[in-house]
CSV table of C-alpha atoms in Angstrom, one decimal:
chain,number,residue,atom,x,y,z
A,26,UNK,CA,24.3,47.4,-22.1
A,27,UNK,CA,24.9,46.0,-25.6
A,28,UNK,CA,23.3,47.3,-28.7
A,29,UNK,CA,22.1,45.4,-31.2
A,30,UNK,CA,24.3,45.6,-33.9
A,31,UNK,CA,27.6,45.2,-30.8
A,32,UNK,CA,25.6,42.2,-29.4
A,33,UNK,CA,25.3,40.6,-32.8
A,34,UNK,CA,29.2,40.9,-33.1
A,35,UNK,CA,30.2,39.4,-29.9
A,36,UNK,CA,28.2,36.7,-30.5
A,37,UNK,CA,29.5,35.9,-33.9
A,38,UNK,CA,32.6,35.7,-32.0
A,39,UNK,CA,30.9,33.5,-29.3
A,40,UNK,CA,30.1,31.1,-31.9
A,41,UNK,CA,33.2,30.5,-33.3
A,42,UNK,CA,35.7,28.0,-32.3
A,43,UNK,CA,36.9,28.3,-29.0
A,44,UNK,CA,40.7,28.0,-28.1
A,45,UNK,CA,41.6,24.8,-27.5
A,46,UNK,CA,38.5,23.3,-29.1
A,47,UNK,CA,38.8,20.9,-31.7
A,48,UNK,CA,37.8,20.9,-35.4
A,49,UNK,CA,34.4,18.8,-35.2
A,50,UNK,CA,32.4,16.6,-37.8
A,51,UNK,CA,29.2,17.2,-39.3
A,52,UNK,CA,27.2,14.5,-41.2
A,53,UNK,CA,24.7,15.7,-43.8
A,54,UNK,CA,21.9,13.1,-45.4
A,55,UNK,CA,20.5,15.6,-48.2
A,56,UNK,CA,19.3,14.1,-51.7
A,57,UNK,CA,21.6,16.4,-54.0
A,58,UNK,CA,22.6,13.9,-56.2
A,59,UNK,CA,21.7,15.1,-59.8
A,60,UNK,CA,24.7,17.9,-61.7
A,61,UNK,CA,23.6,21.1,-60.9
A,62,UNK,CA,22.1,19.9,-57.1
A,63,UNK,CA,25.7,18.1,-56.8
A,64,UNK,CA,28.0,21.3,-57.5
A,65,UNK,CA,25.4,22.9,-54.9
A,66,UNK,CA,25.9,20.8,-52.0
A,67,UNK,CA,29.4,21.0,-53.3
A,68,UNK,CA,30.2,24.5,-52.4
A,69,UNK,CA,28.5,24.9,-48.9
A,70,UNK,CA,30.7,21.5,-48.3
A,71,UNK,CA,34.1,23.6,-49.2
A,72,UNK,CA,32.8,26.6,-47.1
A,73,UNK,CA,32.8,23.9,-44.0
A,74,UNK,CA,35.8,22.2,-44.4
A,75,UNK,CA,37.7,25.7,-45.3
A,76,UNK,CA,36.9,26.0,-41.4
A,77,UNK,CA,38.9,23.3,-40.8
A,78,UNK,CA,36.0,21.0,-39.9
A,79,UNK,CA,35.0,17.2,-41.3
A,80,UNK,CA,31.9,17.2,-43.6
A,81,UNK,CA,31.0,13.8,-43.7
A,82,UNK,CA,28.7,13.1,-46.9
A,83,UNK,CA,26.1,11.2,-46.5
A,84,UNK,CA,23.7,11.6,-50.1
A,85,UNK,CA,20.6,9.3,-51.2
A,86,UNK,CA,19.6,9.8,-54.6
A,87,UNK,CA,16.5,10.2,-55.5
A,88,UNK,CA,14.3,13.8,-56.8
A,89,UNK,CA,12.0,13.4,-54.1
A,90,UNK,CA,13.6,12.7,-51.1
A,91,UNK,CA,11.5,9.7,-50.1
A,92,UNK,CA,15.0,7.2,-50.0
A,93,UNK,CA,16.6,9.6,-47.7
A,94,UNK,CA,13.5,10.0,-45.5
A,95,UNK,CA,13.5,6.3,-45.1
A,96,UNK,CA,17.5,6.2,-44.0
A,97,UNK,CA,16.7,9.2,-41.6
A,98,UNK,CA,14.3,7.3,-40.2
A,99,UNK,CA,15.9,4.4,-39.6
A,100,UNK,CA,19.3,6.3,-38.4
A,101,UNK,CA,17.3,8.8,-35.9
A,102,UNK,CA,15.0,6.0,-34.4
A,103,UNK,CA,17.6,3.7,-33.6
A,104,UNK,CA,19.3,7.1,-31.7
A,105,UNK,CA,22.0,7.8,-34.4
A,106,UNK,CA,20.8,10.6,-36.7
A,107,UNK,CA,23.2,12.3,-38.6
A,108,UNK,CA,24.1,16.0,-37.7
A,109,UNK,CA,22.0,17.5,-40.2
A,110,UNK,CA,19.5,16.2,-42.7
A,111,UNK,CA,17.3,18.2,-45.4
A,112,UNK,CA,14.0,18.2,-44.3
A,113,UNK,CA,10.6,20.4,-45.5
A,114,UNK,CA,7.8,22.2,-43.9
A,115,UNK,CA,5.9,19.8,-41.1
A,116,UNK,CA,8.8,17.4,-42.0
A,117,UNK,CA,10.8,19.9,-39.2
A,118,UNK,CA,7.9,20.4,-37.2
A,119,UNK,CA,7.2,16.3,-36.7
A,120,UNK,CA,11.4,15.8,-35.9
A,121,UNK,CA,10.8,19.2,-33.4
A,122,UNK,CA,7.8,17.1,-32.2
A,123,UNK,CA,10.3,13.9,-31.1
A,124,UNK,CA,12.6,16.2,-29.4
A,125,UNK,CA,15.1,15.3,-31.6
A,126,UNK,CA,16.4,18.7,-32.8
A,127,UNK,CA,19.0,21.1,-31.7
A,128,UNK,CA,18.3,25.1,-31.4
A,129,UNK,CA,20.0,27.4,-33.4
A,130,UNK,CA,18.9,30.7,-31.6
A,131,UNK,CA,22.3,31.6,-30.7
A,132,UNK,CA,23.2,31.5,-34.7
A,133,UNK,CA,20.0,33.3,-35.9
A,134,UNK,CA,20.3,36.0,-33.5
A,135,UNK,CA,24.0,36.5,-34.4
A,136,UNK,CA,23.0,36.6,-38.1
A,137,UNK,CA,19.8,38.5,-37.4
A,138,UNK,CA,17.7,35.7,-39.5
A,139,UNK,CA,14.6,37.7,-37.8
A,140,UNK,CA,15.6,40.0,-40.7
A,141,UNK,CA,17.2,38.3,-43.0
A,142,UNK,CA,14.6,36.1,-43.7
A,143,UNK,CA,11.0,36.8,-45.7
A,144,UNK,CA,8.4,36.1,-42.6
A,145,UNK,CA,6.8,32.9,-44.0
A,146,UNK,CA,10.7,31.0,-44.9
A,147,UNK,CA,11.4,32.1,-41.2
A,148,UNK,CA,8.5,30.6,-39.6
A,149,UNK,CA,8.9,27.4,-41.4
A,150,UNK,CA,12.6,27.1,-40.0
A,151,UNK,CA,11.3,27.6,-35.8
A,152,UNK,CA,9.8,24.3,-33.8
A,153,UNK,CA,8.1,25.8,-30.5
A,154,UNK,CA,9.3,29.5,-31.0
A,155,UNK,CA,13.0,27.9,-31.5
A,156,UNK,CA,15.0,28.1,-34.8
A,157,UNK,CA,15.7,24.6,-35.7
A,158,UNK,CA,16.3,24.9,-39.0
A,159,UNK,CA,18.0,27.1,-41.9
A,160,UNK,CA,16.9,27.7,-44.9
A,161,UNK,CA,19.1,26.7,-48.1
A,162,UNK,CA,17.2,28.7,-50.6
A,163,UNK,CA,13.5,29.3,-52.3
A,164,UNK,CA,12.6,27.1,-55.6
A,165,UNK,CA,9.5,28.0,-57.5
A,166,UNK,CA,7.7,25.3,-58.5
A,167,UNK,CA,5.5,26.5,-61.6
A,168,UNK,CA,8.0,27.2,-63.8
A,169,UNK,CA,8.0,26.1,-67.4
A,170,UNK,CA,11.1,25.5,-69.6
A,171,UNK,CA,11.6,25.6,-73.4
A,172,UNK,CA,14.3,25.1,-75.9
A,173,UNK,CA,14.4,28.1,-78.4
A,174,UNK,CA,15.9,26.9,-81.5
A,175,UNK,CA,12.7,23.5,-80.9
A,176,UNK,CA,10.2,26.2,-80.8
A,177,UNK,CA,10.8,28.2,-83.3
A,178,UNK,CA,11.4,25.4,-85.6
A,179,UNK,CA,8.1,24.5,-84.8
A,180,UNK,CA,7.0,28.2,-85.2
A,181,UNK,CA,5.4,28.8,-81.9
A,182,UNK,CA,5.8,30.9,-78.3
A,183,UNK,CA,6.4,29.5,-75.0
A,184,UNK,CA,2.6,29.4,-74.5
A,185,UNK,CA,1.3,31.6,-71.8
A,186,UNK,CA,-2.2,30.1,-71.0
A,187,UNK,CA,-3.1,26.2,-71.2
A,188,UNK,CA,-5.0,26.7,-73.9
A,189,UNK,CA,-1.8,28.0,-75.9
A,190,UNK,CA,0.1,24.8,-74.3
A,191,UNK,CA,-2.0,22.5,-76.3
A,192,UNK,CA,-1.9,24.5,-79.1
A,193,UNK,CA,1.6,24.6,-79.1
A,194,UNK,CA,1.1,21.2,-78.9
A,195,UNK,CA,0.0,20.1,-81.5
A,196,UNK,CA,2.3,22.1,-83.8
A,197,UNK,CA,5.4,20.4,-82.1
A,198,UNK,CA,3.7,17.2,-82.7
A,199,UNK,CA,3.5,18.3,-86.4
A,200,UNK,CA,7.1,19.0,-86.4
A,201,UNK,CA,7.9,15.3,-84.9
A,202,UNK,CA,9.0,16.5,-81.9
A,203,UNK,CA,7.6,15.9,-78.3
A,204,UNK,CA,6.0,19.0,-76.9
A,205,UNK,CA,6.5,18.1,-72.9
A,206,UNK,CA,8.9,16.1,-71.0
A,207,UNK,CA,8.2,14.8,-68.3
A,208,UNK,CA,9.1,11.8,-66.0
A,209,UNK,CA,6.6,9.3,-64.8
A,210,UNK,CA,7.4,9.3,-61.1
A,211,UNK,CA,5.0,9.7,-58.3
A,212,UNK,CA,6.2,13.5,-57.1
A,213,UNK,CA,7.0,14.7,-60.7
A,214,UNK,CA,3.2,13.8,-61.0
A,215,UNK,CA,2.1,15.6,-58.5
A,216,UNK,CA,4.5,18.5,-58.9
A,217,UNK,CA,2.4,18.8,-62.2
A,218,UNK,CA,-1.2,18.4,-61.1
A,219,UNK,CA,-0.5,21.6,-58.1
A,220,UNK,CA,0.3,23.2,-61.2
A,221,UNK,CA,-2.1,22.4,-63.1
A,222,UNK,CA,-4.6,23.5,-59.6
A,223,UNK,CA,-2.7,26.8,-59.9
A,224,UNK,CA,-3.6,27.6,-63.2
A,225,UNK,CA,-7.4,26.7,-63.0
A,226,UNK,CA,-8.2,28.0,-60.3
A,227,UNK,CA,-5.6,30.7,-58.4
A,228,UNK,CA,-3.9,30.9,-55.4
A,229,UNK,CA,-6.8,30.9,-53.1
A,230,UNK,CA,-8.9,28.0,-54.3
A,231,UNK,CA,-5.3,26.3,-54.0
A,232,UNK,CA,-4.7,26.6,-50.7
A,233,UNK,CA,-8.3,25.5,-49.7
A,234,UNK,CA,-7.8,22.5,-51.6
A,235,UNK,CA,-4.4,21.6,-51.4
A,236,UNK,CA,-3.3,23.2,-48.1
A,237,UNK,CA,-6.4,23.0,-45.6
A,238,UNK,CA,-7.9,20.3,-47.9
A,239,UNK,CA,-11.2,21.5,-47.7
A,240,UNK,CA,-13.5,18.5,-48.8
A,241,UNK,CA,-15.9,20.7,-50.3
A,242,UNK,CA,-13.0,22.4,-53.1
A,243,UNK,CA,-11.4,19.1,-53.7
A,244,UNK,CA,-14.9,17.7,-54.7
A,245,UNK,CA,-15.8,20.6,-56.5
A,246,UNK,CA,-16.7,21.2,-60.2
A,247,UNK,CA,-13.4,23.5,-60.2
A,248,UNK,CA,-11.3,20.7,-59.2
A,249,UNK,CA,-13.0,17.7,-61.3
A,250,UNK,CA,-12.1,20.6,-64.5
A,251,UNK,CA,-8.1,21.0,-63.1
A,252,UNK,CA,-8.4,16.9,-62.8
A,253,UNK,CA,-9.7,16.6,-66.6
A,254,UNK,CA,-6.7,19.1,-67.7
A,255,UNK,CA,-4.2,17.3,-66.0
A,256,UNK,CA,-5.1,14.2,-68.0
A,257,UNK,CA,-4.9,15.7,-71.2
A,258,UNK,CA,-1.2,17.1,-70.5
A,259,UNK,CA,-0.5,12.9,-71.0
A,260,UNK,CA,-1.2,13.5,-74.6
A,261,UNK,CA,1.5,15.9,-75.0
A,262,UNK,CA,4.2,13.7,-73.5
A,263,UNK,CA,6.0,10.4,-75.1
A,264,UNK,CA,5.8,6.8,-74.7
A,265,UNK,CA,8.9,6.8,-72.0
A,266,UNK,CA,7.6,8.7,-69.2
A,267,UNK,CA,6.9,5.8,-66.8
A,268,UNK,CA,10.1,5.7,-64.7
A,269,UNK,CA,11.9,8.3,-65.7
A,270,UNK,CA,14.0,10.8,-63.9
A,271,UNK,CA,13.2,14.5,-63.6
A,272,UNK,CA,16.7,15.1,-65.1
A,273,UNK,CA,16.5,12.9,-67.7
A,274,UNK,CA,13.1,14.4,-68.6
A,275,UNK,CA,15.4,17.9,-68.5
A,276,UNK,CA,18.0,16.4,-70.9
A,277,UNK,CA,15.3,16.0,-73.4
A,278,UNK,CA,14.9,19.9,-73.9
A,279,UNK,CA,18.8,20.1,-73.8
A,280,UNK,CA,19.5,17.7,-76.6
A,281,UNK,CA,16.3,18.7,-78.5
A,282,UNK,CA,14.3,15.8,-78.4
A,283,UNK,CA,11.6,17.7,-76.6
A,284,UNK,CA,10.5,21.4,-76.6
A,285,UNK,CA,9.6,21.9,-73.0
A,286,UNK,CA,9.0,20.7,-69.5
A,287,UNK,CA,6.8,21.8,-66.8
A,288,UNK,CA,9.4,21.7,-63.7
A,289,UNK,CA,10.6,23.4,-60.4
A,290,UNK,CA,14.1,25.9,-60.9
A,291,UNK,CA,16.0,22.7,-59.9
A,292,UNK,CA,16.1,22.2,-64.0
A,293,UNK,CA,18.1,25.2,-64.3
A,294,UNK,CA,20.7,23.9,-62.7
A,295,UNK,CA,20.8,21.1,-65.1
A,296,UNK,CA,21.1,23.4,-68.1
A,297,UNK,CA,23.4,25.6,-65.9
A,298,UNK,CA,25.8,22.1,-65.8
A,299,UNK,CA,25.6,22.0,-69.3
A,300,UNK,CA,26.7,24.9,-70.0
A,301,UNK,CA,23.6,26.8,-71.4
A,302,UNK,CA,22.8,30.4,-71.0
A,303,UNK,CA,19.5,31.3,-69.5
A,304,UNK,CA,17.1,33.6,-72.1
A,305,UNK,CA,19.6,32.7,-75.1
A,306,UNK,CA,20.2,29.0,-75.0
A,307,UNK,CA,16.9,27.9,-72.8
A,308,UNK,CA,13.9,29.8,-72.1
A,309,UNK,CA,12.0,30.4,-68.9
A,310,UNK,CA,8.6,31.7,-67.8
A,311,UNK,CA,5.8,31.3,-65.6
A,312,UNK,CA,4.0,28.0,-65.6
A,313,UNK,CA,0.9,29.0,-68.3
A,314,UNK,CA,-1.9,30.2,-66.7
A,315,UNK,CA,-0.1,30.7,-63.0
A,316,UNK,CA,1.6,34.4,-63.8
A,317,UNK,CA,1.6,36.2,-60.4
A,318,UNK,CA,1.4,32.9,-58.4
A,319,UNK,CA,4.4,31.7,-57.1
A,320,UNK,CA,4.0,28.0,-55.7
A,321,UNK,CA,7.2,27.6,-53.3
A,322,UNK,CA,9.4,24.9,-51.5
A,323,UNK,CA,12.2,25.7,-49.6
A,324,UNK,CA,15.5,23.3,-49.4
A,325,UNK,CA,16.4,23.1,-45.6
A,326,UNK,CA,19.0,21.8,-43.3
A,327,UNK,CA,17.1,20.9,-39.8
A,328,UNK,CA,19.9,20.4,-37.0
A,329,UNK,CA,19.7,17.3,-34.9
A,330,UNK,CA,20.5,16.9,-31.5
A,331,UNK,CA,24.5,16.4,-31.3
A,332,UNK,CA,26.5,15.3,-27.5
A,333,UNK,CA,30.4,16.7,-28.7
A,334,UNK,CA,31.3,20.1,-27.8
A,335,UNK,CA,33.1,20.1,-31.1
A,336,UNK,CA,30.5,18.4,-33.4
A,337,UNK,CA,28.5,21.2,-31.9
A,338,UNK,CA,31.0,24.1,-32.2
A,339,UNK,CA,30.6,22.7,-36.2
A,340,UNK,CA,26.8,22.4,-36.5
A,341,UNK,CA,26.5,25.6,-36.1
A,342,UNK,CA,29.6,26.8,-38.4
A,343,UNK,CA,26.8,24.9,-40.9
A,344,UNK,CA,24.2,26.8,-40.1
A,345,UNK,CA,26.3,30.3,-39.8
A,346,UNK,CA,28.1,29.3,-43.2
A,347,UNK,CA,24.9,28.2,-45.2
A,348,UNK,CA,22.8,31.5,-44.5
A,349,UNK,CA,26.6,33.6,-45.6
A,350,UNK,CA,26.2,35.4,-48.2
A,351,UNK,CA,29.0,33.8,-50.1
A,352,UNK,CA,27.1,30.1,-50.0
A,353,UNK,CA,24.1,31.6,-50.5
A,354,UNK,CA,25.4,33.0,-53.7
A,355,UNK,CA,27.2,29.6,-55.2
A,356,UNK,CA,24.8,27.2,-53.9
A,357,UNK,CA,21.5,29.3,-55.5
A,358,UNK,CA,23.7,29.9,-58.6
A,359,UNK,CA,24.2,26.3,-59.2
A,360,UNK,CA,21.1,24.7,-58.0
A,361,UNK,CA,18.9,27.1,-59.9
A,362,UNK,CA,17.1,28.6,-56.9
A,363,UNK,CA,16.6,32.1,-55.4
A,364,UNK,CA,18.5,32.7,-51.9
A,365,UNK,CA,16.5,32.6,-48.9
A,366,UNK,CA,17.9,35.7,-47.1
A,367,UNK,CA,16.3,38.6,-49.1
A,368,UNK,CA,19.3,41.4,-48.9
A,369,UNK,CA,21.5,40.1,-51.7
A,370,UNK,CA,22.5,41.9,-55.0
A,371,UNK,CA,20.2,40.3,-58.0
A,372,UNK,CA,23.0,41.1,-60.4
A,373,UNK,CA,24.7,37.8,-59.2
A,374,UNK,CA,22.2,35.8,-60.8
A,375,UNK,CA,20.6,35.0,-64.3
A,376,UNK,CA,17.8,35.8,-65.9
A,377,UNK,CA,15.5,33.2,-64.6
A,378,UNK,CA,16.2,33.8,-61.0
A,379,UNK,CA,16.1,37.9,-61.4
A,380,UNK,CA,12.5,37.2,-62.4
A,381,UNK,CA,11.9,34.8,-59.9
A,382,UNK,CA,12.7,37.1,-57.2
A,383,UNK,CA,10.4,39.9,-58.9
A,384,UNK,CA,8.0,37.1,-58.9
A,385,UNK,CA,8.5,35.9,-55.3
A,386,UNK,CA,8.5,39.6,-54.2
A,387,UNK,CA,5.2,41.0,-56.2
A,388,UNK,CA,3.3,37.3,-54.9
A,389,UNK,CA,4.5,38.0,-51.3
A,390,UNK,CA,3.0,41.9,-51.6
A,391,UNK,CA,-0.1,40.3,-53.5
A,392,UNK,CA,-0.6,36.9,-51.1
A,393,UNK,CA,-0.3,34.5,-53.8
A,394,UNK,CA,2.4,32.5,-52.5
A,395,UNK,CA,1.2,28.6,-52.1
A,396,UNK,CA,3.6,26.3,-50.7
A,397,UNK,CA,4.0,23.2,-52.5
A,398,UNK,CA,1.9,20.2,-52.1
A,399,UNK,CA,4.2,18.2,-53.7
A,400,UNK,CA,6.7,19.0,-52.2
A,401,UNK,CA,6.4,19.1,-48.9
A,402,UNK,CA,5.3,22.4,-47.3
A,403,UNK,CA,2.0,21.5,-47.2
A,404,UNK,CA,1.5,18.3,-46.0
A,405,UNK,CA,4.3,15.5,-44.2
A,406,UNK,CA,4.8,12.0,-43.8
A,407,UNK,CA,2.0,9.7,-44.9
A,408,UNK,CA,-0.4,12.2,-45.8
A,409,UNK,CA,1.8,13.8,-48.4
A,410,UNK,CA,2.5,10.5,-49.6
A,411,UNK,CA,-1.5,9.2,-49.6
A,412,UNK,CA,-2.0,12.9,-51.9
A,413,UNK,CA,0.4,11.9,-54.8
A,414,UNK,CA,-0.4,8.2,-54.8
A,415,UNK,CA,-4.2,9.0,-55.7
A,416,UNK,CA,-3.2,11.8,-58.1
A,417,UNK,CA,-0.5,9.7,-60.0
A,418,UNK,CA,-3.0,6.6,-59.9
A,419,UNK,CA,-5.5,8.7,-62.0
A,420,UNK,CA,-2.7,10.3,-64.0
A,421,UNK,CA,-1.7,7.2,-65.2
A,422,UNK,CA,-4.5,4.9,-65.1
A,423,UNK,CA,-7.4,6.1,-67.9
A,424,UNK,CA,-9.8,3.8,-66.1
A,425,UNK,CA,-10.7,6.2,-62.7
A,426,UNK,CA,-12.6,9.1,-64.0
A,427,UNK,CA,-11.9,13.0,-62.8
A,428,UNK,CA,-14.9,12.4,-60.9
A,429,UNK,CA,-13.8,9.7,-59.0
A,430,UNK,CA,-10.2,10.4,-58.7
A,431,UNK,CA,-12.1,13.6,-57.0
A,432,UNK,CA,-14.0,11.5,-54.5
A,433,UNK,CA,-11.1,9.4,-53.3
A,434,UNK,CA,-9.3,12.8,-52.9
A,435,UNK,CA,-12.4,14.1,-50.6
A,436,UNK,CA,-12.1,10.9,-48.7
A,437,UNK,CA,-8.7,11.3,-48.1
A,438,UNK,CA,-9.2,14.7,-46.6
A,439,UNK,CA,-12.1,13.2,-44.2
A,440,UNK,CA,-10.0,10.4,-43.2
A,441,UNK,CA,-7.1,12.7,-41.6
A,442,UNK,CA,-6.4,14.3,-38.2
């Protein structure tokens, strides 16, 4: 009878190529496009083909994801999905639904991702019991950036509450330079308002509101005050915001022209690109207000259903060689995330991600991780997308009032499954 630890081992062995067995081919649609998220896909891709197997790229730009949800659509529906595509939260559970998706039990229990994993990454990754996907790595979403040498110029802290932010505000203004950057996009609005949630109101009147959507928080006095915050943030932000790309709004801060943005860790791997140093050449904290809170996504790579022995054989060298520790190590490192498996040495990273993984530990002990809204570990598909029309509509539009921008979000709730 095996032990553990012996039937781990043979099964490693199990898994990889068989004699005889050709090198196979694995097509990945993912939506790491921008620096930091290119040199990230980048070094899980060498990992793959150092195993002698063909990594077919297959990339659709765009921050959130929604291009390369429309292509995977189209590609699995018409029976031709790739081999692997980066999907979120119910995003796995409505492919698993389809019975499009191939198991990757064999690979977990090899790897022991039971243990590996923190319980609520793991549970995200398993359709019907079954691990179907694995995870890439954890971003924090409430994270706020700052350019040192802007702020001190202007003579002020990165702010702590939101009542520092406008402060601070206003003193950047007075110096002539913008105090937030931020892009006018659809998700990048919403990405701010579940921050904004966060901040008002803590982790549990978040999840009632933005993860059971509870019709009696989002209509609630609490959420019409988070809605009448969220506005005012448009007054520390310039005239080119509609349109613009998250990175773009990043390069701001990096050349100056603004002091901070209010972002995901994704932005660190922009400044990592550009070759700044985290705590000396760009600053990092908590988004104000949401200290102890950690608002999470995680980046995953959901297997589809594959027919070649070989193209199998390879799937899973993707899934073995994304949870290593080795990928786990580059790919975090240059797309500015945390790993997902929990039993790696924090002295690999920077600063930013040593306190985010104090951060994701002491909010995991004290329940106050929230998955993202926004991003999509909350909600899927057409709900998701129904969510950050209505907040970017009032975000952007001064005619709808908190109050109603609150009613349309209550209807919303009522009119769902």
């Amino acid at each position: 009878m095996f032990g553990p630890r012996l039937r781990r081992l043979s099964l490693l062995i199990a898994l990889g190529t068989a004699p005889g067995l050709e090198a196979g081919e694995v097509e990945v649609l993912h939506w790491w496009t921008s620096g930091g998220e290119a040199q990230a896909a980048a070094r899980l891709r060498e990992r793959v083909e150092a195993e002698g197997h063909r990594w077919r790229e297959f990339a659709v730009a765009g921050g959130g994801g929604e291009g390369a949800m429309t292509v995977l659509k189209s590609r699995a529906l018409s029976g031709n999905p790739p081999s692997a595509a980066q999907l979120k939260g119910p995003e796995i559970q409505e492919w698993g639904e389809l019975g499009l998706l191939g198991e990757l039990d064999a690979v977990a229990e090899a790897q022991d991702w039971d243990a590996l994993l923190p319980p609520r990454v793991a549970a995200r990754m398993r359709h019907d019991g079954h691990y179907v996907a694995v995870p890439m790595n954890i971003h924090r979403i409430n994270w706020l950036w700052g350019n040192p040498e802007v702020l001190a110029a202007a003579g002020v802290a990165m702010p702590t509450s939101l009542d520092e932010l406008f402060a601070a505000g206003e003193a950047l203004r007075a110096a002539g330079v913008v105090p937030l950057a931020h892009g006018g996009q659809p998700w990048q609005d919403a990405t701010l308002f579940e921050t904004v949630v966060l901040a008002e109101a803590g982790a549990d009147f978040y999840r009632r509101a933005l993860v059971a959507l509870d019709p009696q928080a989002l209509g609630s006095d609490t959420m019409i005050q988070a809605l009448t915050t969220f506005r005012r943030l448009r007054g520390l932000m310039d005239e080119g915001v509609p349109g613009r790309d998250w990175h773009l709004a990043s390069a701001m801060v990096i050349e100056g022209e603004a002091a901070m943005q209010l972002m995901g860790d994704w932005v660190k791997g922009e400044f990592a690109a550009a070759g700044l140093v985290a705590g000396e050449d760009y600053l990092c904290a908590p988004a104000p207000g949401t200290e102890g809170a950690f608002g999470f996504t995680i980046d995953s790579l959901a297997m589809f259903r594959v027919a070649e022995a070989e193209d199998l054989a390879a799937q899973r060298d993707l899934a073995r060689l994304a949870l290593s520790p080795q990928v786990q190590v580059a790919f975090n490192r240059a797309k500015g995330s945390i790993p997902a498996r929990r039993d790696l040495a924090v002295a690999a990273f920077d600063a930013c991600a040593r306190l985010a993984i104090d951060d994701f530990q002491a909010a995991e002990a004290g329940d106050a991780l929230v998955p993202s809204l926004a991003h999509g570990m909350a909600l899927g598909g057409e709900a998701q997308r129904a969510w950050m029309d209505i907040v970017s509509r009032y975000f952007n539009d001064p005619t709808i009032s908190p109050e109603e921008a609150a009613r349309r979000l209550v209807s919303l709730a009522h009119a769902l499954p």
